[in-house]
Amino acid sequence: VLSSYFTSNKDLKKKLEIDYYIYENDKEDKGKKNKKAKLYAGYLVFEFKVDEKQVYKIQTDYMKEDGSDIKQRIECVFKSFISL
């Protein structure tokens, strides 16, 4: 997915760093605020950094237990970032 949105250019002085986290929703957690909090399978967090400074952060839920919609969610994140 990443290569379809970004290219590598070794001559650039500033590098884009992307940190990401994938969290699985614990539906057995009794601390959930409401029933809607149990609907999603998990969520993704992406942090985009330039020169170690965060320039953009986004969180998006994925809904399918098998993670089959994660690729689509990642594409959405990258489209969001490049639209800035």
Coordinates of N, CA, C and O in Angstrom, one line a residue:
V1 N 0.8 -1.2 0.0 CA 0.0 0.0 0.0 C 0.9 1.2 0.0 O 0.6 2.2 -0.7
L2 N 1.9 1.3 0.8 CA 2.7 2.5 1.0 C 3.4 2.9 -0.3 O 3.4 4.1 -0.7
S3 N 3.9 1.9 -1.1 CA 4.6 2.3 -2.3 C 3.7 2.9 -3.4 O 4.2 3.6 -4.2
S4 N 2.4 2.7 -3.3 CA 1.5 3.4 -4.2 C 1.3 4.8 -3.9 O 0.8 5.5 -4.8
Y5 N 1.7 5.3 -2.8 CA 1.5 6.7 -2.4 C 2.7 7.5 -2.2 O 2.7 8.7 -2.3
F6 N 3.8 6.8 -1.9 CA 5.1 7.5 -1.7 C 6.2 6.9 -2.5 O 6.2 5.7 -2.7
T7 N 7.2 7.7 -2.9 CA 8.4 7.2 -3.5 C 9.6 7.5 -2.7 O 9.5 8.4 -1.9
S8 N 10.6 6.8 -2.9 CA 11.8 7.0 -2.1 C 12.7 7.9 -2.9 O 13.0 7.7 -4.1
N9 N 13.2 9.0 -2.3 CA 14.1 9.9 -2.9 C 15.3 10.1 -1.9 O 15.1 10.9 -1.0
K10 N 16.4 9.5 -2.2 CA 17.5 9.6 -1.2 C 18.1 11.0 -1.2 O 18.9 11.2 -0.3
D11 N 17.8 11.8 -2.1 CA 18.4 13.2 -2.2 C 17.7 14.2 -1.3 O 18.2 15.3 -1.1
L12 N 16.6 13.8 -0.8 CA 15.8 14.8 0.1 C 16.5 15.0 1.4 O 17.0 14.0 2.0
K13 N 16.5 16.2 1.9 CA 17.2 16.5 3.2 C 16.3 16.2 4.3 O 16.7 15.8 5.4
K14 N 15.0 16.2 4.1 CA 14.0 15.9 5.2 C 13.4 14.6 4.9 O 13.0 14.3 3.8
K15 N 13.4 13.7 5.9 CA 12.8 12.4 5.8 C 11.4 12.3 6.5 O 11.3 12.9 7.6
L16 N 10.5 11.6 5.9 CA 9.2 11.4 6.5 C 9.3 10.1 7.2 O 9.7 9.0 6.7
E17 N 9.0 10.1 8.5 CA 8.9 8.9 9.3 C 7.4 8.6 9.6 O 6.7 9.5 10.0
I18 N 7.0 7.3 9.5 CA 5.7 7.0 9.8 C 5.7 5.9 10.9 O 6.2 4.8 10.7
D19 N 5.1 6.2 12.0 CA 5.0 5.3 13.1 C 3.5 4.8 13.1 O 2.6 5.6 12.9
Y20 N 3.3 3.5 13.3 CA 1.9 3.1 13.3 C 1.7 2.0 14.3 O 2.7 1.3 14.7
Y21 N 0.5 1.9 14.8 CA 0.1 0.9 15.8 C -1.2 0.3 15.4 O -2.0 0.9 14.9
I22 N -1.3 -1.0 15.6 CA -2.5 -1.7 15.4 C -3.0 -2.3 16.7 O -2.3 -3.0 17.4
Y23 N -4.2 -1.9 17.1 CA -4.8 -2.3 18.3 C -6.0 -3.2 18.1 O -6.8 -2.9 17.2
E24 N -6.1 -4.3 18.8 CA -7.2 -5.2 18.7 C -8.2 -4.8 19.9 O -7.7 -4.6 21.0
N25 N -9.4 -4.7 19.6 CA -10.4 -4.3 20.6 C -10.7 -5.5 21.5 O -11.0 -6.6 21.1
D26 N -10.6 -5.3 22.8 CA -10.9 -6.3 23.8 C -12.3 -6.2 24.1 O -12.7 -5.4 25.0
K27 N -13.2 -7.0 23.5 CA -14.6 -6.9 23.7 C -15.0 -7.4 25.1 O -16.2 -7.2 25.5
E28 N -14.2 -8.1 25.8 CA -14.5 -8.6 27.1 C -14.1 -7.5 28.2 O -14.4 -7.7 29.4
D29 N -13.5 -6.4 27.8 CA -13.2 -5.3 28.8 C -14.4 -4.8 29.4 O -15.3 -4.2 28.7
K30 N -14.6 -4.9 30.7 CA -15.8 -4.4 31.4 C -15.8 -2.9 31.5 O -16.8 -2.3 31.9
G31 N -14.7 -2.3 31.2 CA -14.6 -0.8 31.3 C -15.1 -0.1 30.0 O -15.0 1.2 30.0
K32 N -15.6 -0.8 29.1 CA -16.1 -0.2 27.8 C -17.3 0.7 28.2 O -18.1 0.4 29.0
K33 N -17.3 1.9 27.6 CA -18.3 2.9 28.0 C -19.7 2.6 27.5 O -20.7 2.9 28.2
N34 N -19.8 2.0 26.4 CA -21.1 1.6 25.8 C -21.1 0.5 24.8 O -20.0 0.0 24.5
K35 N -22.2 0.1 24.3 CA -22.2 -1.1 23.4 C -21.5 -0.8 22.1 O -21.0 -1.7 21.4
K36 N -21.6 0.5 21.7 CA -20.9 0.9 20.4 C -19.4 0.7 20.5 O -18.8 0.4 19.4
A37 N -18.9 0.8 21.6 CA -17.4 0.6 21.8 C -17.0 -0.9 21.5 O -15.8 -1.1 21.3
K38 N -18.0 -1.8 21.5 CA -17.7 -3.2 21.2 C -17.9 -3.6 19.8 O -17.6 -4.7 19.4
L39 N -18.4 -2.7 19.0 CA -18.7 -3.0 17.6 C -17.5 -3.1 16.7 O -17.5 -3.9 15.8
Y40 N -16.4 -2.4 16.9 CA -15.3 -2.4 16.0 C -14.3 -3.5 16.4 O -14.3 -3.9 17.6
A41 N -13.6 -4.0 15.5 CA -12.6 -5.1 15.7 C -11.3 -4.6 16.3 O -10.6 -5.2 17.1
G42 N -11.0 -3.3 16.0 CA -9.7 -2.7 16.5 C -9.6 -1.4 15.8 O -10.4 -0.9 15.1
Y43 N -8.4 -0.8 16.0 CA -8.1 0.5 15.4 C -6.6 0.6 15.0 O -5.8 -0.1 15.6
L44 N -6.4 1.5 14.1 CA -5.0 1.8 13.7 C -4.7 3.3 14.0 O -5.6 4.2 13.9
V45 N -3.5 3.5 14.5 CA -3.0 4.9 14.7 C -1.8 5.1 13.9 O -0.8 4.3 13.9
F46 N -1.8 6.2 13.1 CA -0.6 6.6 12.3 C -0.1 7.9 12.8 O -0.9 8.9 12.9
E47 N 1.2 8.1 12.9 CA 1.9 9.3 13.2 C 2.9 9.6 12.2 O 3.8 8.8 11.9
F48 N 2.7 10.8 11.5 CA 3.7 11.2 10.5 C 4.6 12.2 11.1 O 4.1 13.2 11.6
K49 N 5.9 12.0 10.9 CA 6.9 12.9 11.5 C 7.9 13.4 10.5 O 8.3 12.6 9.6
V50 N 8.3 14.6 10.5 CA 9.3 15.2 9.7 C 10.4 15.8 10.7 O 10.0 16.6 11.6
D51 N 11.6 15.4 10.5 CA 12.7 15.9 11.5 C 12.3 15.6 12.9 O 12.4 16.5 13.8
E52 N 11.7 14.4 13.1 CA 11.3 14.0 14.5 C 10.2 14.8 15.1 O 9.9 14.6 16.3
K53 N 9.6 15.7 14.3 CA 8.4 16.4 14.8 C 7.1 15.9 14.2 O 7.1 15.7 13.0
Q54 N 6.2 15.6 15.0 CA 4.9 15.1 14.5 C 4.2 16.2 13.7 O 4.0 17.3 14.2
V55 N 3.8 15.9 12.5 CA 3.1 16.8 11.6 C 1.7 16.4 11.3 O 0.9 17.2 10.9
Y56 N 1.4 15.1 11.6 CA 0.0 14.7 11.4 C -0.2 13.4 12.2 O 0.7 12.5 12.2
K57 N -1.4 13.2 12.8 CA -1.7 12.0 13.5 C -3.2 11.7 13.2 O -4.0 12.6 13.2
I58 N -3.5 10.4 12.9 CA -4.8 10.0 12.6 C -5.1 8.6 13.2 O -4.2 7.8 13.3
Q59 N -6.3 8.4 13.7 CA -6.8 7.1 14.2 C -8.0 6.7 13.4 O -8.9 7.5 13.1
T60 N -8.0 5.4 13.0 CA -9.2 4.9 12.2 C -9.5 3.5 12.7 O -8.6 2.7 13.0
D61 N -10.8 3.2 12.8 CA -11.3 1.9 13.2 C -11.3 0.9 12.1 O -11.6 1.3 10.9
Y62 N -11.1 -0.4 12.4 CA -11.4 -1.4 11.4 C -12.4 -2.3 12.0 O -12.5 -2.4 13.2
M63 N -13.3 -2.8 11.2 CA -14.5 -3.4 11.7 C -14.5 -5.0 11.6 O -15.2 -5.6 12.4
K64 N -13.8 -5.5 10.7 CA -13.8 -7.0 10.5 C -12.9 -7.7 11.3 O -11.7 -7.4 11.4
E65 N -13.4 -8.7 12.0 CA -12.6 -9.5 13.0 C -11.3 -10.1 12.3 O -10.3 -10.3 13.0
D66 N -11.4 -10.5 11.0 CA -10.3 -11.1 10.3 C -9.3 -10.1 9.8 O -8.2 -10.4 9.2
G67 N -9.6 -8.8 10.0 CA -8.6 -7.7 9.6 C -8.6 -7.5 8.1 O -7.8 -6.8 7.6
S68 N -9.6 -8.1 7.4 CA -9.6 -8.0 5.9 C -9.8 -6.5 5.4 O -9.6 -6.2 4.3
D69 N -10.3 -5.7 6.3 CA -10.6 -4.3 5.9 C -9.4 -3.3 6.3 O -9.5 -2.1 6.0
I70 N -8.4 -3.9 6.9 CA -7.2 -3.0 7.3 C -6.6 -2.3 6.1 O -6.2 -1.2 6.2
K71 N -6.3 -3.1 5.0 CA -5.7 -2.5 3.8 C -6.5 -1.2 3.4 O -5.9 -0.2 3.1
Q72 N -7.8 -1.3 3.3 CA -8.7 -0.2 2.9 C -8.5 1.0 3.9 O -8.5 2.1 3.5
R73 N -8.4 0.7 5.2 CA -8.3 1.7 6.2 C -6.9 2.4 6.0 O -6.8 3.6 6.2
I74 N -5.9 1.7 5.7 CA -4.5 2.2 5.5 C -4.6 3.2 4.3 O -4.0 4.3 4.3
E75 N -5.2 2.7 3.2 CA -5.3 3.6 2.0 C -6.0 4.9 2.4 O -5.6 5.9 1.9
C76 N -7.0 4.8 3.2 CA -7.8 6.0 3.6 C -6.9 7.0 4.4 O -6.9 8.2 4.2
V77 N -6.0 6.4 5.2 CA -5.1 7.2 6.0 C -4.1 7.9 5.1 O -3.9 9.1 5.3
F78 N -3.6 7.2 4.1 CA -2.6 7.9 3.2 C -3.3 8.9 2.4 O -2.7 10.0 2.1
K79 N -4.5 8.6 1.9 CA -5.2 9.6 1.1 C -5.4 10.9 1.9 O -5.3 12.0 1.4
S80 N -5.8 10.7 3.2 CA -6.0 11.8 4.1 C -4.7 12.6 4.3 O -4.7 13.9 4.2
F81 N -3.6 12.0 4.4 CA -2.3 12.7 4.7 C -1.9 13.4 3.4 O -1.5 14.6 3.5
I82 N -2.0 12.8 2.2 CA -1.5 13.5 1.0 C -2.4 14.6 0.6 O -2.1 15.4 -0.2
S83 N -3.6 14.7 1.1 CA -4.6 15.7 0.8 C -4.2 17.0 1.5 O -4.8 18.1 1.2
L84 N -3.3 17.0 2.5 CA -3.0 18.2 3.3 C -2.3 19.2 2.4 O -1.6 19.0 1.5

